[in-house]
Short mmCIF file of N, CA and C in Angstrom, two decimals:
data_model
loop_
_atom_site.label_atom_id
_atom_site.label_comp_id
_atom_site.label_asym_id
_atom_site.label_seq_id
_atom_site.Cartn_x
_atom_site.Cartn_y
_atom_site.Cartn_z
N MET A 1 38.98 -20.23 22.11
CA MET A 1 38.65 -21.57 21.76
C MET A 1 39.27 -22.57 21.25
N LEU A 2 40.15 -23.76 22.68
CA LEU A 2 41.09 -24.66 22.25
C LEU A 2 40.78 -25.33 20.81
N GLY A 3 41.92 -25.48 20.73
CA GLY A 3 41.69 -27.20 19.26
C GLY A 3 41.39 -28.30 20.07
N HIS A 4 40.73 -29.52 19.20
CA HIS A 4 40.94 -30.23 19.98
C HIS A 4 42.48 -31.81 20.90
N ARG A 5 43.35 -31.42 20.18
CA ARG A 5 45.06 -31.41 20.80
C ARG A 5 44.73 -30.76 21.80
N GLU A 6 44.78 -29.15 22.39
CA GLU A 6 45.02 -28.38 23.45
C GLU A 6 43.81 -28.80 24.61
N ALA A 7 42.21 -29.39 24.00
CA ALA A 7 41.00 -29.50 24.83
C ALA A 7 41.62 -30.83 25.32
N TYR A 8 42.29 -31.89 24.78
CA TYR A 8 42.44 -33.10 25.42
C TYR A 8 43.58 -32.68 26.12
N VAL A 9 44.86 -31.47 25.74
CA VAL A 9 45.91 -32.04 26.82
C VAL A 9 45.33 -31.39 28.33
N ALA A 10 44.50 -30.25 28.30
CA ALA A 10 43.88 -29.67 29.45
C ALA A 10 42.99 -30.76 30.21
N ARG A 11 42.40 -31.46 29.41
CA ARG A 11 41.83 -32.68 30.27
C ARG A 11 42.57 -33.26 31.08
N GLN A 12 43.60 -33.69 30.12
CA GLN A 12 44.63 -34.89 31.07
C GLN A 12 45.29 -34.55 31.76
N ALA A 13 45.56 -32.85 32.17
CA ALA A 13 46.36 -32.44 32.93
C ALA A 13 44.96 -32.26 34.36
N ALA A 14 43.81 -31.82 34.02
CA ALA A 14 42.82 -31.51 34.77
C ALA A 14 43.15 -33.08 36.05
N ALA A 15 43.02 -34.01 35.01
CA ALA A 15 41.84 -35.44 35.38
C ALA A 15 43.58 -35.80 36.17
N THR A 16 44.40 -35.53 36.11
CA THR A 16 45.60 -36.17 37.08
C THR A 16 46.32 -34.81 38.10
N HIS A 17 45.77 -33.69 38.19
CA HIS A 17 45.87 -32.85 39.18
C HIS A 17 47.43 -32.68 39.14
N GLY A 18 48.29 -32.47 37.82
CA GLY A 18 49.24 -32.54 37.48
C GLY A 18 48.96 -30.82 36.57
N PRO A 19 51.02 -30.59 36.83
CA PRO A 19 50.90 -29.19 36.38
C PRO A 19 50.18 -28.90 35.19
N ALA A 20 50.15 -27.25 34.71
CA ALA A 20 49.36 -27.39 33.17
C ALA A 20 50.63 -27.52 32.60
N PRO A 21 49.18 -27.80 31.25
CA PRO A 21 49.65 -28.40 29.86
C PRO A 21 51.51 -27.48 29.53
N SER A 22 52.27 -28.37 29.14
CA SER A 22 52.75 -27.76 27.49
C SER A 22 52.66 -27.14 26.36
N ARG A 23 53.12 -26.70 25.65
CA ARG A 23 53.23 -26.81 24.23
C ARG A 23 54.44 -27.79 23.92
N THR A 24 55.00 -28.62 24.19
CA THR A 24 55.92 -29.43 23.54
C THR A 24 55.00 -30.45 22.88
N PRO A 25 55.59 -31.34 21.96
CA PRO A 25 54.88 -32.03 21.48
C PRO A 25 54.50 -33.48 22.22
N ALA A 26 53.55 -34.23 22.26
CA ALA A 26 53.26 -35.40 22.86
C ALA A 26 53.53 -36.73 22.17
N LYS A 27 53.80 -37.69 22.57
CA LYS A 27 54.52 -38.96 21.63
C LYS A 27 53.21 -40.08 21.07
N ASP A 28 51.91 -38.87 20.86
CA ASP A 28 50.68 -39.42 20.73
C ASP A 28 51.14 -39.32 19.28
N SER A 29 50.73 -40.14 17.97
CA SER A 29 50.93 -39.69 16.70
C SER A 29 49.78 -38.97 15.89
N TRP A 30 49.71 -38.25 15.50
CA TRP A 30 48.30 -37.02 14.44
C TRP A 30 49.11 -36.82 13.57
N PHE A 31 47.90 -37.11 13.03
CA PHE A 31 48.29 -37.01 10.89
C PHE A 31 46.81 -36.12 10.68
N GLY A 32 47.09 -35.56 10.10
CA GLY A 32 45.70 -35.04 9.14
C GLY A 32 46.26 -34.37 7.92
N LEU A 33 45.07 -33.97 7.61
CA LEU A 33 44.80 -33.45 5.64
C LEU A 33 43.50 -32.56 5.42
N LYS A 34 44.42 -31.38 4.75
CA LYS A 34 42.99 -30.26 4.29
C LYS A 34 42.86 -30.34 3.54
N ALA A 35 42.03 -29.32 2.46
CA ALA A 35 42.38 -29.29 0.77
C ALA A 35 41.25 -28.31 1.27
N GLY A 36 41.06 -27.81 -0.54
CA GLY A 36 40.13 -26.46 -0.18
C GLY A 36 40.31 -25.88 -1.72
N VAL A 37 39.28 -25.37 -1.54
CA VAL A 37 39.58 -24.20 -3.33
C VAL A 37 38.29 -22.76 -2.16
N GLY A 38 38.39 -21.95 -2.99
CA GLY A 38 38.27 -20.86 -3.14
C GLY A 38 37.88 -19.67 -4.16
N THR A 39 37.73 -18.70 -4.02
CA THR A 39 37.69 -17.26 -5.37
C THR A 39 37.83 -16.10 -4.14
N ASP A 40 38.06 -15.48 -4.92
CA ASP A 40 38.15 -13.98 -4.62
C ASP A 40 37.37 -13.00 -5.74
N TRP A 41 36.04 -11.94 -5.42
CA TRP A 41 35.45 -10.79 -5.72
C TRP A 41 36.11 -9.69 -5.71
N ARG A 42 36.90 -8.86 -6.42
CA ARG A 42 36.23 -7.60 -6.46
C ARG A 42 35.20 -6.97 -5.99
N LEU A 43 34.86 -6.17 -5.15
CA LEU A 43 33.50 -5.40 -5.27
C LEU A 43 34.21 -3.23 -5.36
N GLY A 44 34.85 -3.45 -6.39
CA GLY A 44 35.32 -2.35 -5.63
C GLY A 44 37.36 -1.87 -6.28
N GLN A 45 37.53 -1.04 -5.77
CA GLN A 45 39.16 -0.37 -5.70
C GLN A 45 39.81 -1.07 -4.38
N ALA A 46 39.41 -0.89 -3.19
CA ALA A 46 39.19 -1.13 -2.35
C ALA A 46 38.79 -2.30 -1.11
N PHE A 47 37.69 -2.65 -1.17
CA PHE A 47 36.73 -4.25 -0.96
C PHE A 47 36.91 -4.78 -1.95
N GLY A 48 36.59 -6.57 -1.51
CA GLY A 48 36.30 -7.75 -2.07
C GLY A 48 35.73 -8.92 -1.21
N LEU A 49 35.48 -9.42 -1.75
CA LEU A 49 34.81 -10.79 -0.90
C LEU A 49 35.33 -12.19 -1.41
N THR A 50 35.29 -12.55 -0.25
CA THR A 50 36.31 -13.98 -0.21
C THR A 50 35.29 -15.27 0.16
N LEU A 51 34.74 -16.22 -0.84
CA LEU A 51 34.73 -17.48 -0.73
C LEU A 51 35.13 -18.89 -0.88
N GLY A 52 35.15 -19.76 -0.22
CA GLY A 52 35.54 -21.15 0.17
C GLY A 52 35.43 -21.78 1.23
N GLY A 53 35.35 -22.89 0.34
CA GLY A 53 34.84 -24.56 0.96
C GLY A 53 36.77 -25.26 1.43
N ARG A 54 36.34 -26.35 2.43
CA ARG A 54 37.25 -27.32 2.69
C ARG A 54 37.04 -28.22 3.02
N TYR A 55 38.06 -29.22 3.14
CA TYR A 55 37.23 -30.67 3.68
C TYR A 55 38.46 -31.29 4.44
N GLN A 56 38.58 -31.29 5.77
CA GLN A 56 39.56 -31.53 6.68
C GLN A 56 39.19 -33.35 6.86
N TRP A 57 40.82 -33.93 7.86
CA TRP A 57 40.46 -35.41 7.98
C TRP A 57 41.60 -35.48 8.97
N THR A 58 41.42 -35.79 10.04
CA THR A 58 42.69 -35.73 11.02
C THR A 58 42.17 -37.08 11.53
N GLU A 59 43.36 -38.23 12.24
CA GLU A 59 43.10 -38.93 13.22
C GLU A 59 44.62 -39.22 14.04
N PHE A 60 43.52 -39.02 14.68
CA PHE A 60 44.15 -39.39 15.98
C PHE A 60 45.12 -40.34 17.03
N GLY A 61 46.36 -40.25 17.55
CA GLY A 61 47.01 -41.69 17.89
C GLY A 61 45.79 -41.95 19.19
N GLU A 62 45.65 -41.45 20.00
CA GLU A 62 44.45 -41.71 20.94
C GLU A 62 42.51 -41.05 20.77
N ASP A 63 41.75 -41.43 21.54
CA ASP A 63 40.64 -41.21 21.12
C ASP A 63 40.64 -39.72 22.07
N VAL A 64 39.84 -38.71 21.20
CA VAL A 64 39.78 -37.11 21.40
C VAL A 64 38.07 -36.91 21.52
N GLY A 65 37.41 -37.13 22.81
CA GLY A 65 36.16 -36.58 22.76
C GLY A 65 35.99 -37.95 22.55
N GLY A 66 36.35 -39.31 22.24
CA GLY A 66 34.93 -40.57 22.29
C GLY A 66 35.42 -40.70 20.99
N GLN A 67 36.33 -40.13 19.97
CA GLN A 67 36.52 -39.77 18.58
C GLN A 67 38.09 -40.34 18.18
N ARG A 68 38.49 -41.03 17.45
CA ARG A 68 39.80 -41.51 16.93
C ARG A 68 39.55 -40.95 15.52
N ILE A 69 39.04 -40.43 14.77
CA ILE A 69 39.03 -39.39 13.38
C ILE A 69 37.91 -38.88 13.27
N PHE A 70 38.37 -37.08 13.14
CA PHE A 70 37.68 -36.38 12.99
C PHE A 70 37.83 -35.86 11.50
N ASN A 71 36.47 -35.49 10.84
CA ASN A 71 36.72 -35.59 9.39
C ASN A 71 35.19 -33.96 9.14
N GLY A 72 35.16 -33.32 7.85
CA GLY A 72 34.37 -32.83 7.72
C GLY A 72 34.54 -31.81 6.71
N LEU A 73 33.17 -31.02 6.33
CA LEU A 73 33.45 -30.40 5.22
C LEU A 73 33.20 -28.76 6.32
N GLY A 74 34.09 -27.83 5.66
CA GLY A 74 34.15 -26.48 6.38
C GLY A 74 33.77 -25.98 5.03
N ALA A 75 33.56 -23.73 5.27
CA ALA A 75 33.04 -23.22 4.47
C ALA A 75 33.80 -21.70 5.06
N ASP A 76 34.59 -20.68 4.00
CA ASP A 76 35.15 -19.49 4.11
C ASP A 76 34.16 -18.75 4.05
N LEU A 77 33.76 -17.66 4.32
CA LEU A 77 33.62 -16.28 3.63
C LEU A 77 34.04 -14.90 4.72
N GLY A 78 34.23 -13.99 3.57
CA GLY A 78 35.20 -12.94 4.04
C GLY A 78 35.36 -11.46 3.37
N LEU A 79 35.66 -10.53 3.64
CA LEU A 79 35.35 -9.53 3.47
C LEU A 79 37.18 -8.56 3.34
N THR A 80 37.18 -8.74 1.78
CA THR A 80 38.57 -7.91 2.40
C THR A 80 39.06 -6.54 2.37
N TYR A 81 39.79 -5.58 2.88
CA TYR A 81 39.98 -4.69 2.70
C TYR A 81 41.64 -4.22 2.04
N ARG A 82 41.62 -3.73 0.81
CA ARG A 82 43.17 -3.12 0.55
C ARG A 82 42.68 -1.46 1.12
N PHE A 83 44.36 -1.47 1.61
CA PHE A 83 44.31 -0.01 2.40
C PHE A 83 45.19 0.51 1.22
N GLN A 84 44.27 1.62 0.35
CA GLN A 84 45.38 2.64 -0.74
C GLN A 84 46.00 3.84 0.11
N TYR A 85 47.37 3.36 -0.43
CA TYR A 85 48.30 4.71 -0.19
C TYR A 85 48.44 5.31 -1.65
N GLN A 86 48.96 6.29 -1.21
CA GLN A 86 49.45 7.26 -2.62
C GLN A 86 50.43 7.97 -2.17
#
């Protein structure tokens, strides 16, 4: 799955029929912040559960997908396994 910037670069390259997009930074300005909080619970010696939330705010130098600012809430849920070396 492409991120917003990669999708934008791919669309621009396809629209102009130019070469494949490179991974070098463009001259556009981009700025973003991400803040979050989370916790881990041990479910035994080897397993754990992770739960977290975050807020993300990003401003693009140009409209991307019809929007100049992307913001929103997100959640993380995970299962952790700790290898048991003895």
